[in-house]
mmCIF file of C-alpha atoms and ligand atoms in Angstrom:
data_model
loop_
_atom_site.group_PDB
_atom_site.id
_atom_site.type_symbol
_atom_site.label_atom_id
_atom_site.label_comp_id
_atom_site.label_asym_id
_atom_site.label_seq_id
_atom_site.Cartn_x
_atom_site.Cartn_y
_atom_site.Cartn_z
ATOM 1 C CA MET A 1 -17.754 -29.766 0.564
ATOM 2 C CA LYS A 2 -14.864 -27.715 1.903
ATOM 3 C CA PHE A 3 -15.968 -23.853 1.428
ATOM 4 C CA THR A 4 -13.772 -20.966 2.273
ATOM 5 C CA LYS A 5 -15.978 -17.899 3.883
ATOM 6 C CA MET A 6 -14.177 -14.663 2.801
ATOM 7 C CA GLN A 7 -15.436 -10.691 2.681
ATOM 8 C CA ALA A 8 -14.744 -7.594 1.323
ATOM 9 C CA LEU A 9 -15.776 -4.215 3.475
ATOM 10 C CA GLY A 10 -18.469 -6.832 4.498
ATOM 11 C CA ASN A 11 -19.675 -7.941 1.330
ATOM 12 C CA ASN A 12 -19.063 -11.784 2.197
ATOM 13 C CA TYR A 13 -19.427 -14.940 -0.054
ATOM 14 C CA ILE A 14 -18.971 -18.359 -0.080
ATOM 15 C CA TYR A 15 -16.212 -19.451 -1.921
ATOM 16 C CA VAL A 16 -16.006 -22.909 -3.135
ATOM 17 C CA SER A 17 -12.597 -23.957 -5.064
ATOM 18 C CA LEU A 18 -13.022 -26.792 -7.577
ATOM 19 C CA TYR A 19 -9.256 -27.201 -7.286
ATOM 20 C CA GLU A 20 -9.628 -29.084 -3.928
ATOM 21 C CA THR A 21 -13.671 -30.189 -3.551
ATOM 22 C CA THR A 22 -16.045 -31.302 -5.431
ATOM 23 C CA LEU A 23 -19.842 -29.648 -5.720
ATOM 24 C CA PRO A 24 -22.683 -31.503 -4.273
ATOM 25 C CA GLU A 25 -25.476 -32.700 -6.933
ATOM 26 C CA VAL A 26 -27.427 -29.324 -6.724
ATOM 27 C CA SER A 27 -27.501 -26.817 -9.186
ATOM 28 C CA LEU A 28 -24.867 -23.950 -8.487
ATOM 29 C CA PRO A 29 -28.092 -21.314 -8.392
ATOM 30 C CA GLU A 30 -29.646 -23.536 -6.002
ATOM 31 C CA LEU A 31 -26.481 -23.890 -3.677
ATOM 32 C CA SER A 32 -26.154 -20.482 -3.662
ATOM 33 C CA ARG A 33 -29.582 -19.871 -2.048
ATOM 34 C CA LEU A 34 -28.716 -22.583 0.167
ATOM 35 C CA VAL A 35 -25.167 -21.677 1.385
ATOM 36 C CA SER A 36 -26.662 -17.898 1.753
ATOM 37 C CA ASP A 37 -29.139 -18.508 3.894
ATOM 38 C CA VAL A 38 -28.076 -17.108 7.489
ATOM 39 C CA ARG A 39 -30.424 -20.004 9.254
ATOM 40 C CA ARG A 40 -30.610 -23.031 7.743
ATOM 41 C CA GLY A 41 -26.767 -22.835 5.564
ATOM 42 C CA ILE A 42 -23.692 -20.510 5.845
ATOM 43 C CA GLY A 43 -24.832 -16.943 5.809
ATOM 44 C CA SER A 44 -23.495 -14.670 2.555
ATOM 45 C CA ASP A 45 -24.246 -12.630 0.237
ATOM 46 C CA GLY A 46 -23.719 -15.286 -2.348
ATOM 47 C CA LEU A 47 -21.649 -17.745 -3.713
ATOM 48 C CA ILE A 48 -18.499 -17.845 -5.665
ATOM 49 C CA THR A 49 -16.596 -20.836 -7.607
ATOM 50 C CA ILE A 50 -13.017 -20.913 -8.424
ATOM 51 C CA GLU A 51 -12.156 -22.965 -10.733
ATOM 52 C CA GLU A 52 -9.600 -24.075 -13.937
ATOM 53 C CA SER A 53 -9.902 -21.322 -17.103
ATOM 54 C CA ARG A 54 -9.022 -22.001 -20.892
ATOM 55 C CA GLN A 55 -8.396 -18.358 -21.176
ATOM 56 C CA ALA A 56 -6.827 -17.224 -17.679
ATOM 57 C CA ASP A 57 -4.504 -17.762 -14.903
ATOM 58 C CA VAL A 58 -8.084 -18.807 -13.347
ATOM 59 C CA ARG A 59 -11.790 -18.464 -13.637
ATOM 60 C CA MET A 60 -14.237 -17.207 -10.890
ATOM 61 C CA ARG A 61 -18.138 -17.416 -11.467
ATOM 62 C CA ILE A 62 -20.352 -15.148 -8.855
ATOM 63 C CA PHE A 63 -23.750 -16.261 -7.929
ATOM 64 C CA ASN A 64 -26.358 -13.897 -6.042
ATOM 65 C CA ALA A 65 -28.274 -14.829 -2.753
ATOM 66 C CA ASP A 66 -31.756 -15.296 -4.797
ATOM 67 C CA GLY A 67 -29.276 -17.458 -7.069
ATOM 68 C CA SER A 68 -29.052 -15.306 -10.015
ATOM 69 C CA GLU A 69 -25.559 -15.939 -11.919
ATOM 70 C CA ALA A 70 -23.566 -12.063 -12.151
ATOM 71 C CA GLU A 71 -21.153 -11.181 -14.751
ATOM 72 C CA SER A 72 -18.667 -9.807 -12.534
ATOM 73 C CA CYS A 73 -18.219 -8.929 -8.838
ATOM 74 C CA GLY A 74 -15.087 -6.591 -7.449
ATOM 75 C CA ASN A 75 -15.211 -7.571 -4.170
ATOM 76 C CA GLY A 76 -15.484 -11.165 -5.179
ATOM 77 C CA LEU A 77 -12.493 -10.920 -7.331
ATOM 78 C CA ARG A 78 -10.278 -9.258 -4.929
ATOM 79 C CA CYS A 79 -10.999 -12.092 -2.412
ATOM 80 C CA VAL A 80 -10.571 -14.834 -5.526
ATOM 81 C CA ALA A 81 -7.447 -13.390 -6.280
ATOM 82 C CA LYS A 82 -6.373 -13.160 -2.272
ATOM 83 C CA TYR A 83 -7.340 -16.556 -2.254
ATOM 84 C CA VAL A 84 -5.457 -18.412 -5.545
ATOM 85 C CA TYR A 85 -2.519 -16.214 -4.610
ATOM 86 C CA GLU A 86 -1.994 -17.708 -0.710
ATOM 87 C CA HIS A 87 -3.308 -21.358 -2.090
ATOM 88 C CA ARG A 88 -0.758 -21.271 -4.365
ATOM 89 C CA LEU A 89 -2.968 -21.816 -7.722
ATOM 90 C CA VAL A 90 -1.118 -19.056 -9.170
ATOM 91 C CA ASN A 91 2.728 -18.154 -8.789
ATOM 92 C CA THR A 92 3.198 -14.341 -9.627
ATOM 93 C CA SER A 93 1.586 -11.271 -7.930
ATOM 94 C CA VAL A 94 -0.129 -10.611 -10.964
ATOM 95 C CA PHE A 95 -2.388 -12.748 -12.745
ATOM 96 C CA SER A 96 -5.798 -13.101 -14.566
ATOM 97 C CA ILE A 97 -8.926 -13.575 -14.125
ATOM 98 C CA GLU A 98 -11.814 -15.204 -16.213
ATOM 99 C CA THR A 99 -15.364 -13.688 -15.145
ATOM 100 C CA LYS A 100 -18.499 -13.843 -17.707
ATOM 101 C CA ALA A 101 -18.062 -10.730 -18.442
ATOM 102 C CA GLY A 102 -14.529 -11.023 -19.610
ATOM 103 C CA VAL A 103 -10.849 -11.219 -18.646
ATOM 104 C CA VAL A 104 -9.429 -8.928 -15.715
ATOM 105 C CA GLU A 105 -6.281 -8.465 -14.757
ATOM 106 C CA ALA A 106 -5.600 -8.370 -10.856
ATOM 107 C CA GLN A 107 -2.272 -7.615 -8.714
ATOM 108 C CA VAL A 108 -2.133 -8.480 -5.355
ATOM 109 C CA HIS A 109 -0.176 -6.588 -2.529
ATOM 110 C CA VAL A 110 2.047 -9.401 -0.560
ATOM 111 C CA ARG A 111 3.084 -8.717 2.784
ATOM 112 C CA PRO A 112 6.523 -9.072 4.297
ATOM 113 C CA ASP A 113 5.000 -12.625 5.660
ATOM 114 C CA GLY A 114 3.561 -13.754 2.218
ATOM 115 C CA SER A 115 0.053 -13.174 3.175
ATOM 116 C CA VAL A 116 -2.322 -10.759 0.979
ATOM 117 C CA LYS A 117 -4.388 -8.003 2.529
ATOM 118 C CA GLN A 118 -4.895 -5.080 -0.308
ATOM 119 C CA VAL A 119 -5.719 -6.172 -4.063
ATOM 120 C CA THR A 120 -6.026 -3.913 -7.227
ATOM 121 C CA ILE A 121 -8.238 -4.960 -10.176
ATOM 122 C CA ASP A 122 -8.262 -3.423 -13.264
ATOM 123 C CA MET A 123 -11.751 -3.913 -14.117
ATOM 124 C CA GLY A 124 -11.620 -2.862 -17.923
ATOM 125 C CA GLU A 125 -13.360 0.175 -19.764
ATOM 126 C CA PRO A 126 -16.959 0.989 -18.355
ATOM 127 C CA ARG A 127 -19.314 1.434 -20.815
ATOM 128 C CA PHE A 128 -22.335 4.075 -20.569
ATOM 129 C CA GLY A 129 -26.159 4.482 -21.271
ATOM 130 C CA ALA A 130 -29.113 2.839 -22.438
ATOM 131 C CA GLY A 131 -27.132 1.194 -25.641
ATOM 132 C CA SER A 132 -24.681 -1.064 -22.673
ATOM 133 C CA ILE A 133 -27.677 -2.925 -21.031
ATOM 134 C CA ARG A 134 -30.967 -4.448 -21.998
ATOM 135 C CA TYR A 135 -33.090 -1.313 -21.484
ATOM 136 C CA ALA A 136 -36.883 -1.420 -22.247
ATOM 137 C CA GLY A 137 -37.956 2.152 -21.036
ATOM 138 C CA ASN A 138 -37.692 5.034 -23.474
ATOM 139 C CA SER A 139 -36.642 8.081 -21.609
ATOM 140 C CA VAL A 140 -33.140 8.336 -22.568
ATOM 141 C CA ILE A 141 -31.314 12.075 -21.362
ATOM 142 C CA GLY A 142 -28.096 12.766 -23.321
ATOM 143 C CA ASP A 143 -25.252 9.502 -23.710
ATOM 144 C CA GLU A 144 -25.849 7.946 -20.488
ATOM 145 C CA ASP A 145 -28.722 8.940 -18.521
ATOM 146 C CA VAL A 146 -32.395 7.945 -18.263
ATOM 147 C CA VAL A 147 -35.379 8.535 -16.210
ATOM 148 C CA LEU A 148 -37.163 5.998 -14.277
ATOM 149 C CA GLU A 149 -40.893 6.045 -13.094
ATOM 150 C CA VAL A 150 -40.667 4.968 -9.555
ATOM 151 C CA GLY A 151 -43.708 5.075 -7.761
ATOM 152 C CA THR A 152 -45.528 8.988 -8.035
ATOM 153 C CA ASP A 153 -41.579 9.874 -8.770
ATOM 154 C CA GLN A 154 -39.457 10.354 -11.582
ATOM 155 C CA LEU A 155 -35.451 9.214 -10.935
ATOM 156 C CA GLN A 156 -32.824 10.323 -12.862
ATOM 157 C CA GLY A 157 -29.605 7.995 -13.203
ATOM 158 C CA THR A 158 -26.535 6.529 -15.040
ATOM 159 C CA ILE A 159 -26.761 3.407 -16.642
ATOM 160 C CA VAL A 160 -23.029 2.259 -16.426
ATOM 161 C CA ASN A 161 -21.912 -1.513 -17.283
ATOM 162 C CA VAL A 162 -18.647 -2.443 -16.052
ATOM 163 C CA GLY A 163 -19.335 -6.373 -16.834
ATOM 164 C CA ASN A 164 -22.492 -6.246 -14.819
ATOM 165 C CA PRO A 165 -25.169 -3.357 -15.104
ATOM 166 C CA HIS A 166 -25.486 -0.194 -12.931
ATOM 167 C CA PHE A 167 -28.118 2.610 -12.111
ATOM 168 C CA VAL A 168 -25.918 5.598 -10.375
ATOM 169 C CA THR A 169 -28.398 7.928 -8.822
ATOM 170 C CA MET A 170 -26.933 11.269 -7.093
ATOM 171 C CA VAL A 171 -28.431 11.628 -3.805
ATOM 172 C CA ASP A 172 -27.893 14.899 -1.673
ATOM 173 C CA ARG A 173 -27.119 12.897 1.231
ATOM 174 C CA VAL A 174 -26.977 8.947 1.137
ATOM 175 C CA ASP A 175 -29.832 7.439 3.649
ATOM 176 C CA ASP A 176 -29.931 3.793 3.929
ATOM 177 C CA ASN A 177 -33.753 4.045 4.403
ATOM 178 C CA TYR A 178 -34.251 5.867 1.288
ATOM 179 C CA VAL A 179 -31.987 2.834 0.184
ATOM 180 C CA GLN A 180 -34.457 0.543 1.098
ATOM 181 C CA ALA A 181 -37.689 1.760 -0.100
ATOM 182 C CA VAL A 182 -36.485 2.964 -3.525
ATOM 183 C CA GLY A 183 -33.677 0.142 -4.422
ATOM 184 C CA PRO A 184 -36.118 -2.766 -4.733
ATOM 185 C CA LEU A 185 -38.019 -0.612 -7.031
ATOM 186 C CA VAL A 186 -34.923 -0.195 -9.077
ATOM 187 C CA GLU A 187 -33.368 -3.533 -9.273
ATOM 188 C CA SER A 188 -36.306 -4.509 -10.293
ATOM 189 C CA HIS A 189 -37.843 -2.063 -12.819
ATOM 190 C CA LYS A 190 -39.601 -2.949 -15.755
ATOM 191 C CA ASP A 191 -37.411 -0.932 -17.964
ATOM 192 C CA PHE A 192 -34.513 -3.630 -16.530
ATOM 193 C CA PRO A 193 -35.776 -6.589 -17.831
ATOM 194 C CA GLU A 194 -31.968 -8.359 -16.636
ATOM 195 C CA ARG A 195 -32.789 -6.203 -13.498
ATOM 196 C CA ILE A 196 -30.185 -3.791 -12.349
ATOM 197 C CA ASN A 197 -27.543 -2.987 -9.258
ATOM 198 C CA ALA A 198 -29.084 0.634 -8.022
ATOM 199 C CA GLU A 199 -26.326 2.588 -6.552
ATOM 200 C CA PHE A 200 -26.945 5.936 -4.638
ATOM 201 C CA VAL A 201 -23.953 8.267 -4.160
ATOM 202 C CA SER A 202 -23.459 12.009 -3.344
ATOM 203 C CA VAL A 203 -20.125 13.744 -3.848
ATOM 204 C CA VAL A 204 -18.376 15.168 -0.718
ATOM 205 C CA ASN A 205 -15.602 16.602 -2.627
ATOM 206 C CA ARG A 206 -13.854 16.250 -5.780
ATOM 207 C CA ASN A 207 -11.669 13.152 -4.530
ATOM 208 C CA GLU A 208 -14.604 11.373 -2.015
ATOM 209 C CA ILE A 209 -18.283 10.249 -2.572
ATOM 210 C CA ASP A 210 -20.450 8.490 -0.033
ATOM 211 C CA PHE A 211 -21.972 5.437 -1.494
ATOM 212 C CA ARG A 212 -24.711 2.757 -0.816
ATOM 213 C CA VAL A 213 -26.087 0.109 -2.721
ATOM 214 C CA TYR A 214 -29.203 -2.276 -3.329
ATOM 215 C CA GLU A 215 -27.684 -5.245 -5.080
ATOM 216 C CA ARG A 216 -29.270 -7.427 -7.784
ATOM 217 C CA GLY A 217 -30.261 -10.333 -6.263
ATOM 218 C CA SER A 218 -28.539 -9.748 -3.213
ATOM 219 C CA GLY A 219 -30.102 -6.601 -1.293
ATOM 220 C CA ILE A 220 -28.589 -4.112 0.513
ATOM 221 C CA THR A 221 -25.080 -5.041 0.928
ATOM 222 C CA PHE A 222 -22.051 -3.505 2.957
ATOM 223 C CA ALA A 223 -20.213 -3.294 -0.356
ATOM 224 C CA CYS A 224 -20.465 -3.453 -3.704
ATOM 225 C CA GLY A 225 -16.857 -3.410 -5.878
ATOM 226 C CA THR A 226 -18.692 -3.247 -9.256
ATOM 227 C CA GLY A 227 -20.714 -0.460 -7.995
ATOM 228 C CA ALA A 228 -17.926 1.304 -6.600
ATOM 229 C CA CYS A 229 -16.521 1.466 -10.094
ATOM 230 C CA ALA A 230 -19.576 2.466 -11.988
ATOM 231 C CA SER A 231 -20.151 5.320 -9.875
ATOM 232 C CA VAL A 232 -16.920 6.922 -10.132
ATOM 233 C CA ALA A 233 -16.898 6.332 -13.732
ATOM 234 C CA ALA A 234 -20.337 8.164 -14.106
ATOM 235 C CA LEU A 235 -19.098 10.872 -11.903
ATOM 236 C CA VAL A 236 -15.985 11.343 -13.757
ATOM 237 C CA ARG A 237 -18.077 11.520 -17.031
ATOM 238 C CA LYS A 238 -19.756 14.366 -15.722
ATOM 239 C CA ASN A 239 -16.540 15.922 -14.366
ATOM 240 C CA LEU A 240 -18.108 15.817 -10.902
ATOM 241 C CA VAL A 241 -14.938 14.291 -9.255
ATOM 242 C CA ASP A 242 -11.127 13.959 -10.454
ATOM 243 C CA GLU A 243 -9.773 11.019 -11.483
ATOM 244 C CA ARG A 244 -8.723 9.312 -8.272
ATOM 245 C CA VAL A 245 -11.541 9.142 -5.732
ATOM 246 C CA THR A 246 -11.982 7.440 -2.227
ATOM 247 C CA VAL A 247 -15.654 5.705 -2.370
ATOM 248 C CA HIS A 248 -17.234 5.898 1.267
ATOM 249 C CA LEU A 249 -19.121 2.514 1.539
ATOM 250 C CA LEU A 250 -21.126 1.248 4.507
ATOM 251 C CA GLY A 251 -18.258 -1.627 5.013
ATOM 252 C CA GLY A 252 -15.480 0.819 4.870
ATOM 253 C CA ASP A 253 -13.372 2.674 2.162
ATOM 254 C CA LEU A 254 -12.407 1.571 -2.006
ATOM 255 C CA GLU A 255 -10.046 3.715 -3.872
ATOM 256 C CA ILE A 256 -10.997 3.960 -7.656
ATOM 257 C CA GLU A 257 -8.971 5.649 -10.186
ATOM 258 C CA ILE A 258 -10.046 6.118 -13.723
ATOM 259 C CA ARG A 259 -6.833 5.462 -15.859
ATOM 260 C CA ASP A 260 -5.804 7.635 -19.109
ATOM 261 C CA ASP A 261 -6.919 4.732 -21.075
ATOM 262 C CA GLY A 262 -10.765 4.875 -19.388
ATOM 263 C CA HIS A 263 -9.970 1.746 -17.396
ATOM 264 C CA VAL A 264 -10.960 1.760 -13.931
ATOM 265 C CA LEU A 265 -8.545 0.598 -10.957
ATOM 266 C CA MET A 266 -10.199 -0.966 -8.208
ATOM 267 C CA THR A 267 -7.891 -1.503 -4.708
ATOM 268 C CA GLY A 268 -9.213 -2.477 -1.626
ATOM 269 C CA GLU A 269 -9.277 -5.070 0.846
ATOM 270 C CA ALA A 270 -10.052 -8.660 0.862
ATOM 271 C CA VAL A 271 -10.021 -10.859 4.246
ATOM 272 C CA THR A 272 -10.526 -14.554 5.032
ATOM 273 C CA VAL A 273 -13.074 -15.114 7.566
ATOM 274 C CA ALA A 274 -13.209 -18.826 8.144
ATOM 275 C CA GLU A 275 -12.622 -22.283 6.274
ATOM 276 C CA GLY A 276 -15.341 -25.012 7.058
ATOM 277 C CA THR A 277 -17.054 -28.264 5.754
ATOM 278 C CA PHE A 278 -20.488 -27.854 4.101
ATOM 279 C CA ALA A 279 -23.036 -30.784 5.738
ATOM 280 C CA TRP A 280 -24.708 -31.958 2.350
ATOM 281 C CA PRO A 281 -27.278 -33.029 1.650
ATOM 282 C CA SER A 282 -28.490 -32.821 5.363
ATOM 283 C CA ALA A 283 -29.577 -28.735 5.193
ATOM 284 C CA GLU A 284 -32.600 -29.086 3.091
ATOM 285 C CA PRO A 285 -33.031 -26.994 0.103
ATOM 286 C CA VAL A 286 -34.195 -23.269 0.895
ATOM 287 C CA PHE A 287 -35.471 -19.963 -1.054
ATOM 288 C CA THR A 288 -33.716 -16.792 0.461
ATOM 289 C CA ALA A 289 -36.702 -14.462 0.172
ATOM 290 C CA LEU A 290 -35.310 -10.831 -0.330
HETATM 291 N N1 LIG B 1 -25.722 -8.492 -7.302
HETATM 292 C C1 LIG B 1 -24.268 -8.115 -8.479
HETATM 293 C C2 LIG B 1 -23.445 -9.005 -8.215
HETATM 294 C C3 LIG B 1 -22.453 -8.864 -7.101
HETATM 295 C C4 LIG B 1 -21.560 -7.775 -7.211
HETATM 296 C C5 LIG B 1 -20.883 -6.943 -5.906
HETATM 297 N N2 LIG B 1 -20.996 -7.776 -4.888
HETATM 298 C C6 LIG B 1 -19.496 -6.635 -6.271
HETATM 299 O O1 LIG B 1 -18.759 -6.689 -5.124
HETATM 300 O O2 LIG B 1 -19.353 -6.342 -7.531
HETATM 301 C C7 LIG B 1 -24.855 -8.430 -9.717
HETATM 302 O O3 LIG B 1 -25.854 -8.982 -9.969
HETATM 303 O O4 LIG B 1 -24.574 -7.984 -11.232
#
């Protein structure tokens, strides 16, 4: 099976284009667990397939490292946009990509040599609050916040659905040890039957935030595009930042803009790491314990 490994701010996936290769006889969740394993597979945050669409120029599916399929993936969308443009699967710099959450618009910024490094995705309009996801708790505060019982603590955060679900917690200062300790408790909290991506953000000024994430199905990653969009949307709604924000993630910066119509625009890098052939079925199926 031919694959391309791509990364965006360190959030890396194994991309398989069904235009150019066939999949092995294994389920996509199992294939994602296998290729994501850094010891017995290739090593990644998950698997992304690129395929034909009936309602957009191309279709993307994204599977986390644990095999769970997600509705959308911001960093993945930018890499898919780079891939399909550079492989001439589309012939314009603005085109549409179908995800499980719906169709989004991509704009690749083409360099003089015809390559793509920066991509902008219109992620659509976010939805807020317990009603925008499957929420099983009963601790709603206002229109968008809920309180979680986490160990002996109470954690207040904002629920944002940008196609996939996010719980955005404000902290005084982002702390990787805190994210490792609390992130998994939020991700799999009983109040979120479909689990959730857990963001921890601190406001630097009205145009900059620090950001860390514990992703549903992949754990701590260097970057989460949908999480950055969700976080800025939540903070704009609380009037804590302006409409254009630079998000400082572990792996680098994303530029997020909340447009007048409420759509969230995300601009950032997309990088090809390697292309190769995955030997199948020599590798034994494995489950990546998180
Ligand atoms: N873990 C996410 C999918 C990947 C999102 C992230 N890598 C991004 O760039 O948006 C979920 O289960 O909803």
